[in-house]
């Protein structure tokens, strides 16, 4: 018996891994620089919660509209170039949003930023998976953890800019230039050549098919059974896919609650200072980073199903308690528990979708990735309308409700492996 031993990655592959890490970091940091500035922008524009929610929804709208274009761009220009170009354009969109003098321009700038962010997200993940194939082992989760570090860094930069009384233009111009340059430098160390590779599965199926073929009579006898089995498989696949979309959307909804409403809730409803109000989103993504760092070990030990259910419970209880007893410190801790609870949801849903039977390779992953953005699209206007009708505190009940939904739907995820 022989044992396969993985060779260590070559220097070019290690450099490419670092380059992808930089792209994930800049992607997390760019938009996070804008989020703590939302209360100031809302006040400067003089708009209500409903109008604010609709304007902020332009970001995920742009992502949904442009997300499906990423594949064609990557095939034509390469994932590395597309990721870097998208990063630069995202920075420009964020800067334009900060400098907007009307709600229409604000929403338009967010639409552009969201479109470029979605294309960047697909491209950097595609290049990260390409590097992972060179490594021969999983490294993609580390990139998502680095994205969280970038988001914390961006939020911290915004808090520092507020404390230093930097104008929106000064602050966001610095952010766009610094992270744009970093992305351009990273491109130099990305992998070269085409992103596409030969379809190994097709070769495998052809080989197996040539080794064992059924006779015509046997094929006719088994035909009814074969028709029934794919039908059941399609129904099961459709159900599981829908559940995975809802699980991923729940994670997206919690993230959006932190990005769109945490600073506003802390500053307006709980009268926290601008610097302290920025801590709500920072706490969420910081705890999310911790959850992603330890998530693989937890999944290996307890199974993704148990981890997801436990995370949903943590998010529901933590944020529910924070809303029941509203204080600035308690709310920040509530957003932290919510971020920790949903840390593994999106990667789990994507991984499960990518292995669903009856779908072409990559189809399940694409569907979940695209549709989960509905959580980002629908959350801001819904929370805004509820906030205007009642209060923002009531609107933020979507966070514990998302946690409860995950607990109900987590049965479609993989249990612990025996």
Coordinates of C-alpha atoms in Angstrom, one line a residue:
X1 CA 0.0 0.0 0.0
X2 CA 1.3 3.5 -0.9
X3 CA 0.6 6.7 0.9
X4 CA 0.3 10.0 -0.9
X5 CA 2.4 12.8 0.6
X6 CA 1.6 16.3 -0.4
X7 CA 4.6 18.3 -1.6
X8 CA 5.1 21.7 0.0
X9 CA 3.8 24.6 -2.1
X10 CA 6.2 26.3 -4.4
X11 CA 7.2 30.0 -3.7
X12 CA 5.0 31.2 -6.5
X13 CA 2.0 29.4 -4.9
X14 CA 2.8 30.9 -1.4
X15 CA 3.0 34.3 -3.0
X16 CA -0.3 33.8 -4.7
X17 CA -1.9 32.8 -1.4
X18 CA -0.6 36.0 0.2
X19 CA -1.9 38.0 -2.8
X20 CA -5.4 36.5 -2.5
X21 CA -5.3 37.2 1.3
X22 CA -4.6 40.9 0.5
X23 CA -7.5 41.0 -1.9
X24 CA -9.9 39.5 0.7
X25 CA -8.5 42.0 3.3
X26 CA -9.0 45.0 1.1
X27 CA -12.5 43.8 0.1
X28 CA -13.5 43.6 3.7
X29 CA -11.9 46.9 4.7
X30 CA -13.3 49.2 1.9
X31 CA -17.0 49.1 2.6
X32 CA -16.4 48.8 6.3
X33 CA -14.8 52.3 6.2
X34 CA -18.2 53.7 5.1
X35 CA -20.5 51.9 7.5
X36 CA -19.8 53.9 10.7
X37 CA -20.3 57.0 8.6
X38 CA -23.9 56.1 7.8
X39 CA -25.4 58.1 10.7
X40 CA -23.6 61.3 9.6
X41 CA -24.6 60.7 5.9
X42 CA -28.2 60.1 7.0
X43 CA -28.3 63.3 9.1
X44 CA -26.6 65.4 6.3
X45 CA -29.1 64.2 3.8
X46 CA -32.0 64.8 6.2
X47 CA -33.9 61.5 5.4
X48 CA -36.0 59.2 7.5
X49 CA -35.4 55.5 8.4
X50 CA -37.6 54.2 5.4
X51 CA -35.8 56.3 2.8
X52 CA -32.4 55.5 4.4
X53 CA -33.2 51.7 4.3
X54 CA -34.2 51.9 0.6
X55 CA -31.1 53.9 -0.2
X56 CA -28.8 51.4 1.6
X57 CA -30.6 48.6 -0.3
X58 CA -29.0 49.9 -3.5
X59 CA -25.7 48.2 -2.5
X60 CA -27.1 44.6 -2.5
X61 CA -29.3 45.5 -5.5
X62 CA -26.1 46.4 -7.5
X63 CA -24.6 43.1 -6.3
X64 CA -27.6 41.1 -7.5
X65 CA -27.7 42.8 -10.9
X66 CA -24.0 42.5 -11.6
X67 CA -23.2 39.2 -9.8
X68 CA -23.9 36.9 -12.8
X69 CA -21.6 39.0 -15.0
X70 CA -18.6 38.0 -12.9
X71 CA -18.2 34.6 -14.6
X72 CA -18.0 36.0 -18.1
X73 CA -15.5 38.7 -17.0
X74 CA -13.3 36.1 -15.3
X75 CA -13.2 33.9 -18.4
X76 CA -12.2 36.8 -20.5
X77 CA -9.7 38.7 -18.3
X78 CA -8.8 36.3 -15.5
X79 CA -9.9 36.2 -11.9
X80 CA -6.9 38.1 -10.6
X81 CA -7.3 41.1 -12.9
X82 CA -11.1 41.2 -12.3
X83 CA -10.7 41.1 -8.6
X84 CA -8.2 44.0 -8.6
X85 CA -10.2 46.1 -11.0
X86 CA -13.3 45.5 -8.9
X87 CA -11.5 46.5 -5.8
X88 CA -10.4 49.8 -7.3
X89 CA -13.9 50.6 -8.6
X90 CA -15.5 49.6 -5.3
X91 CA -13.3 52.2 -3.6
X92 CA -14.4 54.8 -6.1
X93 CA -18.0 53.9 -5.4
X94 CA -17.6 54.1 -1.7
X95 CA -15.9 57.5 -2.0
X96 CA -18.7 58.8 -4.2
X97 CA -21.3 57.6 -1.7
X98 CA -19.6 59.5 1.1
X99 CA -19.5 62.7 -1.0
X100 CA -23.1 62.5 -2.3
X101 CA -25.2 65.6 -1.8
X102 CA -28.6 63.9 -2.4
X103 CA -30.2 60.6 -1.6
X104 CA -30.4 59.8 -5.3
X105 CA -26.7 60.2 -5.8
X106 CA -26.0 58.3 -2.5
X107 CA -28.1 55.3 -3.7
X108 CA -26.5 55.5 -7.2
X109 CA -23.0 55.4 -5.7
X110 CA -24.0 52.5 -3.5
X111 CA -25.4 50.7 -6.5
X112 CA -22.0 51.0 -8.3
X113 CA -20.1 50.0 -5.2
X114 CA -22.4 47.0 -4.6
X115 CA -22.0 45.8 -8.3
X116 CA -18.2 46.0 -8.1
X117 CA -18.1 44.4 -4.7
X118 CA -20.1 41.4 -6.0
X119 CA -17.8 41.0 -9.0
X120 CA -14.7 41.3 -6.7
X121 CA -16.2 38.7 -4.3
X122 CA -16.7 36.1 -7.0
X123 CA -13.3 36.8 -8.6
X124 CA -11.3 36.6 -5.4
X125 CA -13.0 33.4 -4.4
X126 CA -12.3 31.9 -7.8
X127 CA -8.6 32.8 -7.6
X128 CA -8.5 31.6 -4.0
X129 CA -10.0 28.2 -5.0
X130 CA -7.4 28.1 -7.8
X131 CA -4.6 28.6 -5.3
X132 CA -6.3 26.0 -3.1
X133 CA -6.1 23.4 -5.8
X134 CA -2.4 24.0 -6.1
X135 CA -2.0 23.5 -2.4
X136 CA -4.0 20.3 -2.4
X137 CA -5.8 21.1 0.8
X138 CA -8.4 23.5 2.1
X139 CA -7.3 27.1 2.7
X140 CA -10.4 29.0 1.6
X141 CA -11.7 29.5 5.1
X142 CA -8.5 31.3 6.1
X143 CA -9.3 33.9 3.3
X144 CA -12.7 34.5 4.7
X145 CA -11.3 35.0 8.2
X146 CA -8.9 37.5 6.7
X147 CA -11.9 39.3 5.2
X148 CA -13.2 39.7 8.7
X149 CA -9.9 41.2 9.8
X150 CA -10.2 43.6 6.9
X151 CA -13.7 44.5 8.0
X152 CA -12.6 45.1 11.6
X153 CA -9.7 47.2 10.3
X154 CA -12.0 49.3 8.0
X155 CA -14.4 49.9 10.9
X156 CA -11.6 50.8 13.2
X157 CA -10.2 53.3 10.6
X158 CA -13.6 54.9 10.4
X159 CA -13.9 55.2 14.2
X160 CA -10.4 56.8 14.2
X161 CA -11.4 59.2 11.4
X162 CA -14.5 60.2 13.4
X163 CA -12.4 60.7 16.5
X164 CA -9.9 62.8 14.6
X165 CA -12.7 64.8 13.0
X166 CA -11.7 64.0 9.4
X167 CA -14.2 64.9 6.8
X168 CA -15.9 62.2 4.8
X169 CA -14.0 63.1 1.7
X170 CA -10.6 63.0 3.4
X171 CA -11.3 59.7 5.2
X172 CA -12.7 57.8 2.3
X173 CA -10.2 59.1 -0.2
X174 CA -7.4 57.8 2.0
X175 CA -9.2 54.4 2.2
X176 CA -9.7 54.2 -1.5
X177 CA -6.1 55.1 -2.4
X178 CA -4.4 52.8 0.3
X179 CA -6.5 49.7 -0.5
X180 CA -6.5 50.3 -4.2
X181 CA -2.7 50.5 -4.3
X182 CA -2.5 47.3 -2.1
X183 CA -4.7 45.4 -4.5
X184 CA -2.7 46.5 -7.5
X185 CA 0.5 45.4 -5.9
X186 CA -1.1 42.0 -5.0
X187 CA -2.0 41.5 -8.7
X188 CA 1.7 41.1 -9.5
X189 CA 1.8 37.9 -7.3
X190 CA -1.4 36.3 -8.5
X191 CA -1.3 33.1 -10.5
X192 CA -0.9 33.6 -14.2
X193 CA -2.6 31.7 -17.1
X194 CA -6.2 30.8 -17.6
X195 CA -8.5 30.0 -14.7
X196 CA -10.2 27.1 -16.5
X197 CA -9.0 23.5 -16.1
X198 CA -9.9 20.2 -17.8
X199 CA -13.1 18.6 -16.4
X200 CA -11.7 15.7 -14.5
X201 CA -15.2 14.4 -13.7
X202 CA -16.1 14.0 -17.3
X203 CA -12.9 12.0 -17.9
X204 CA -13.7 9.9 -14.9
X205 CA -17.2 9.1 -16.0
X206 CA -16.0 8.3 -19.5
X207 CA -13.5 5.8 -18.1
X208 CA -16.0 4.2 -15.8
X209 CA -18.6 4.0 -18.6
X210 CA -16.1 2.3 -20.9
X211 CA -15.2 -0.3 -18.2
X212 CA -18.8 -1.4 -17.5
X213 CA -21.7 -1.1 -19.9
X214 CA -25.2 -2.6 -19.5
X215 CA -26.9 -4.6 -22.2
X216 CA -29.9 -3.2 -24.1
X217 CA -32.3 -5.5 -22.3
X218 CA -31.0 -4.7 -18.8
X219 CA -31.2 -1.0 -19.6
X220 CA -34.8 -1.3 -20.7
X221 CA -35.8 -3.2 -17.6
X222 CA -34.2 -0.7 -15.3
X223 CA -35.5 2.4 -17.1
X224 CA -38.6 3.0 -14.9
X225 CA -36.6 2.7 -11.8
X226 CA -34.0 5.2 -13.2
X227 CA -36.8 7.7 -14.1
X228 CA -38.3 7.5 -10.6
X229 CA -35.0 7.9 -8.8
X230 CA -33.9 11.1 -10.6
X231 CA -37.4 12.6 -9.9
X232 CA -37.1 12.0 -6.2
X233 CA -33.5 13.2 -6.3
X234 CA -34.6 16.5 -8.0
X235 CA -37.3 17.1 -5.4
X236 CA -34.9 16.4 -2.6
X237 CA -32.3 18.6 -4.2
X238 CA -34.8 21.4 -4.7
X239 CA -35.8 21.3 -1.0
X240 CA -32.3 21.2 0.3
X241 CA -31.2 24.0 -2.0
X242 CA -34.1 26.2 -0.8
X243 CA -33.2 25.5 2.8
X244 CA -29.5 26.3 2.1
X245 CA -30.4 29.6 0.5
X246 CA -32.4 30.5 3.6
X247 CA -29.6 29.5 5.9
X248 CA -27.1 31.6 3.9
X249 CA -29.6 34.5 3.7
X250 CA -30.0 34.3 7.5
X251 CA -26.3 34.8 7.9
X252 CA -26.4 37.6 5.4
X253 CA -29.3 39.3 7.2
X254 CA -27.5 39.3 10.5
X255 CA -24.4 40.7 8.9
X256 CA -26.5 43.4 7.2
X257 CA -28.2 44.3 10.5
X258 CA -24.7 45.0 11.9
X259 CA -23.5 46.9 8.9
X260 CA -26.6 49.0 8.2
X261 CA -28.2 49.6 11.6
X262 CA -25.8 48.9 14.5
X263 CA -24.2 52.4 14.4
X264 CA -27.5 54.1 13.9
X265 CA -29.3 52.2 16.7
X266 CA -26.4 52.8 19.1
X267 CA -26.2 56.5 18.3
X268 CA -29.8 57.4 17.9
X269 CA -31.7 55.0 20.2
X270 CA -29.1 54.5 22.9
X271 CA -27.4 57.9 22.6
X272 CA -23.9 56.4 22.3
X273 CA -21.0 58.6 21.0
X274 CA -19.9 58.3 17.3
X275 CA -16.8 56.3 18.3
X276 CA -18.7 53.9 20.6
X277 CA -21.5 53.5 18.0
X278 CA -18.9 52.2 15.5
X279 CA -18.1 49.4 17.9
X280 CA -21.3 47.6 17.2
X281 CA -20.3 46.5 13.7
X282 CA -16.7 46.0 14.8
X283 CA -17.8 43.7 17.5
X284 CA -20.0 41.7 15.1
X285 CA -17.3 41.1 12.5
X286 CA -14.6 40.6 15.1
X287 CA -16.6 37.8 16.8
X288 CA -17.4 36.5 13.3
X289 CA -13.6 36.3 12.6
X290 CA -13.1 34.3 15.9
X291 CA -15.9 31.9 14.9
X292 CA -14.4 31.3 11.5
X293 CA -10.9 30.7 13.0
X294 CA -12.2 27.9 15.2
X295 CA -15.1 26.9 13.0
X296 CA -13.3 24.1 11.1
X297 CA -12.3 22.4 14.4
X298 CA -15.8 22.6 15.8
X299 CA -17.3 21.2 12.6
X300 CA -14.8 18.3 12.6
X301 CA -15.7 17.5 16.2
X302 CA -19.5 18.1 16.4
X303 CA -20.7 18.2 12.7
X304 CA -21.9 21.2 10.8
X305 CA -25.5 20.6 11.7
X306 CA -24.8 20.9 15.5
X307 CA -22.5 23.8 15.0
X308 CA -25.2 25.7 12.9
X309 CA -28.0 25.0 15.4
X310 CA -25.8 26.0 18.3
X311 CA -24.8 29.2 16.4
X312 CA -28.4 30.0 15.7
X313 CA -29.3 29.6 19.3
X314 CA -26.4 31.8 20.4
X315 CA -27.4 34.6 17.9
X316 CA -31.1 34.4 19.0
X317 CA -30.4 34.5 22.7
X318 CA -27.5 37.0 22.6
X319 CA -29.3 39.6 20.4
X320 CA -32.7 38.9 21.9
X321 CA -31.4 39.6 25.4
X322 CA -29.6 42.8 24.2
X323 CA -32.9 44.1 22.7
X324 CA -34.9 43.1 25.7
X325 CA -32.6 45.0 28.1
X326 CA -31.2 47.9 25.9
X327 CA -27.9 49.3 26.9
X328 CA -25.0 50.4 24.7
X329 CA -22.6 47.8 26.2
X330 CA -25.2 45.0 26.1
X331 CA -26.1 45.8 22.5
X332 CA -22.5 45.7 21.4
X333 CA -22.2 42.3 23.1
X334 CA -25.4 41.2 21.4
X335 CA -24.0 42.1 18.0
X336 CA -20.8 40.2 18.9
X337 CA -22.8 37.0 19.9
X338 CA -24.8 37.3 16.7
X339 CA -21.6 37.5 14.6
X340 CA -20.1 34.6 16.4
X341 CA -23.2 32.5 16.0
X342 CA -23.5 33.0 12.2
X343 CA -19.8 32.7 11.5
X344 CA -19.9 29.3 9.7
X345 CA -23.3 29.6 8.1
X346 CA -22.4 31.0 4.7
X347 CA -19.4 28.7 4.1
X348 CA -21.5 25.7 5.3
X349 CA -24.3 26.5 2.9
X350 CA -22.0 27.0 0.0
X351 CA -20.1 23.8 0.7
X352 CA -23.3 21.8 1.0
X353 CA -24.7 23.3 -2.2
X354 CA -21.6 22.5 -4.1
X355 CA -22.0 18.8 -3.4
X356 CA -25.7 18.5 -4.1
X357 CA -26.6 15.6 -6.6
X358 CA -28.4 16.3 -9.8
X359 CA -26.7 19.7 -10.4
X360 CA -23.9 20.6 -12.7
X361 CA -20.6 21.4 -11.0
X362 CA -20.6 24.8 -9.4
X363 CA -24.4 25.3 -10.1
X364 CA -25.4 24.9 -6.5
X365 CA -22.7 27.2 -5.2
X366 CA -23.6 29.8 -7.7
X367 CA -27.3 29.7 -6.9
X368 CA -26.8 30.0 -3.1
X369 CA -24.2 32.7 -3.5
X370 CA -26.5 34.8 -5.7
X371 CA -29.8 34.3 -3.9
X372 CA -28.3 34.8 -0.4
X373 CA -27.8 38.4 -1.4
X374 CA -31.6 38.8 -1.2
X375 CA -31.0 38.9 2.5
X376 CA -28.8 42.0 2.0
X377 CA -31.4 43.4 -0.4
X378 CA -34.6 42.9 1.6
X379 CA -33.2 43.5 5.1
X380 CA -32.6 47.3 5.0
X381 CA -36.1 48.4 3.7
X382 CA -37.9 45.9 5.9
X383 CA -36.1 47.0 9.0
X384 CA -36.5 50.7 8.0
X385 CA -40.2 50.3 7.5
X386 CA -40.7 48.5 10.8
X387 CA -38.5 51.1 12.5
X388 CA -40.6 54.0 11.2
X389 CA -43.8 52.3 12.2
X390 CA -42.6 51.2 15.6
X391 CA -38.9 51.6 16.6
X392 CA -35.5 50.5 15.4
X393 CA -35.3 48.3 18.4
X394 CA -38.3 46.3 17.1
X395 CA -36.9 46.3 13.6
X396 CA -33.7 44.6 14.8
X397 CA -35.8 41.6 16.0
X398 CA -34.9 40.2 12.6
X399 CA -31.6 39.1 14.1
X400 CA -32.9 36.7 16.7
X401 CA -35.6 35.5 14.3
X402 CA -32.8 34.7 11.8
X403 CA -31.1 32.6 14.5
X404 CA -34.4 30.7 15.1
X405 CA -34.8 30.0 11.4
X406 CA -31.3 28.5 11.2
X407 CA -32.1 26.2 14.1
X408 CA -35.2 25.0 12.2
X409 CA -33.5 24.5 8.9
X410 CA -30.1 23.2 10.0
X411 CA -31.2 19.6 9.5
X412 CA -30.2 19.7 5.9
X413 CA -26.6 20.2 6.9
X414 CA -24.2 17.3 7.4
X415 CA -24.1 15.7 10.9
X416 CA -21.0 14.6 12.7
X417 CA -19.0 12.0 10.8
X418 CA -18.7 8.7 12.6

